[in-house]
XYZ file of C-alpha atoms in Angstrom:
142
model
C -16.862 -2.791 -6.737
C -16.742 0.443 -4.650
C -13.803 2.724 -4.679
C -13.963 5.970 -4.653
C -11.609 7.685 -6.790
C -9.687 11.095 -5.890
C -7.042 12.073 -8.747
C -6.902 15.977 -9.711
C -2.952 15.836 -10.326
C -1.456 14.852 -6.970
C -1.857 13.347 -4.599
C -4.250 10.381 -5.027
C -6.774 8.397 -2.933
C -8.312 5.381 -3.362
C -10.616 3.203 -0.750
C -12.353 0.479 -1.002
C -14.191 -2.833 0.484
C -12.731 -5.511 0.037
C -14.473 -9.050 -0.900
C -13.946 -11.568 2.533
C -11.150 -14.015 2.483
C -9.180 -15.277 -0.222
C -10.201 -12.755 -2.048
C -9.432 -9.601 -0.836
C -5.376 -9.988 -1.127
C -6.487 -10.191 -5.119
C -8.854 -7.181 -5.221
C -6.428 -5.329 -2.778
C -3.427 -5.549 -5.032
C -5.502 -5.001 -8.553
C -6.262 -1.530 -6.490
C -2.621 -1.096 -5.684
C -1.989 -1.141 -9.267
C -4.531 0.762 -9.904
C -3.917 3.918 -8.112
C 0.130 3.155 -10.092
C -1.804 3.753 -12.950
C -3.679 7.079 -12.045
C -0.704 8.705 -11.276
C 2.671 7.032 -12.694
C 4.783 9.724 -12.479
C 4.662 9.987 -8.217
C 6.298 6.513 -7.598
C 9.342 4.667 -8.799
C 9.083 0.992 -9.926
C 11.304 -0.572 -7.429
C 8.932 1.170 -4.534
C 5.583 0.380 -6.778
C 6.604 -3.113 -6.592
C 7.735 -2.948 -2.625
C 3.769 -0.527 -2.337
C 1.607 -3.944 -4.070
C 3.201 -6.582 -1.761
C 3.316 -4.414 1.527
C -0.650 -4.110 0.615
C -1.116 -7.763 -0.153
C 1.191 -8.818 3.150
C -1.615 -6.490 4.776
C -4.474 -7.525 4.068
C -3.478 -10.822 3.863
C -2.611 -10.742 7.343
C -5.674 -9.103 8.229
C -8.259 -11.931 5.904
C -6.136 -14.603 8.459
C -5.536 -13.043 11.743
C -8.488 -10.606 11.851
C -12.618 -10.852 11.353
C -13.930 -8.415 8.233
C -15.564 -6.404 7.481
C -12.303 -5.667 5.422
C -11.434 -2.638 3.912
C -8.218 -0.894 2.166
C -7.636 2.738 1.679
C -4.272 3.558 -0.459
C -2.727 7.088 -0.443
C 0.121 8.646 -2.373
C 1.434 11.910 -3.072
C 5.081 12.396 -4.628
C 7.458 10.871 -2.202
C 5.341 9.034 0.224
C 2.172 6.478 0.473
C -0.210 4.941 3.042
C -1.968 2.337 2.757
C -4.268 1.858 5.834
C -5.434 -1.994 6.559
C -9.743 -1.822 8.202
C -10.964 -4.866 9.647
C -13.083 -6.194 12.073
C -11.388 -6.865 15.349
C -10.406 -4.033 18.187
C -7.125 -6.339 18.496
C -5.349 -3.944 18.105
C -2.128 -6.000 19.996
C -2.113 -8.142 17.090
C -0.429 -11.951 17.328
C 1.842 -12.216 20.196
C 5.847 -13.803 20.086
C 7.608 -13.898 17.528
C 7.823 -16.558 14.660
C 9.961 -18.964 13.642
C 12.633 -18.225 10.186
C 11.095 -22.067 8.872
C 7.900 -21.272 9.762
C 5.018 -20.686 6.667
C 3.370 -17.595 7.939
C 3.992 -15.452 10.561
C 6.988 -13.179 8.673
C 3.642 -10.548 7.273
C 4.759 -7.481 9.272
C 8.376 -7.886 8.876
C 8.587 -8.465 5.227
C 6.419 -4.405 5.234
C 9.365 -3.271 7.972
C 11.884 -4.923 5.661
C 10.536 -2.538 2.880
C 11.518 0.233 5.465
C 7.456 1.229 6.303
C 6.444 2.333 8.948
C 3.823 0.548 10.558
C 1.095 1.807 13.451
C -2.127 0.322 14.740
C -4.679 2.510 15.388
C -8.617 2.067 16.565
C -11.678 2.872 13.955
C -15.781 3.496 14.317
C -15.849 -0.878 13.428
C -12.237 -1.918 15.165
C -8.161 -1.303 13.760
C -6.552 -0.105 10.929
C -3.328 -1.819 10.748
C -1.212 1.710 8.698
C 1.645 1.129 6.770
C 3.886 4.708 5.746
C 6.859 4.094 2.922
C 8.689 7.537 2.391
C 11.135 7.618 -0.610
C 13.230 10.153 -2.223
C 11.182 11.603 -4.756
C 13.721 11.678 -8.462
C 14.406 15.383 -9.291
C 13.556 16.584 -12.348
C 16.269 18.294 -14.950
């Protein structure tokens, strides 16, 4: 597991290359949990749960709809987290059309948006990155 960590109090950034296939989402969830454990005061529990779900949805989407290699970068600071999932596809448009509510797949990005994240797609050297940014109001010290 090739992981780069930066934590000198704040912010925290983790980058990891993900394995191909079904293992990728599990690795990504564990990485997100590791980021949260580095600086537990940066992120409230409810946001932490959302962060792990967003990571899982974005990685699952990449593995399902794009070719590898896959990578995850999570950057967290007080009040904000950025999640970038890289894949080897140059298709910036993603899948077209709306999925049926009863469909068993195709709702990942809707879930990410419903959790309050802003979504962006950006070209990268080897394909693209799907980026989610989640903001929250930091707790005030008493």
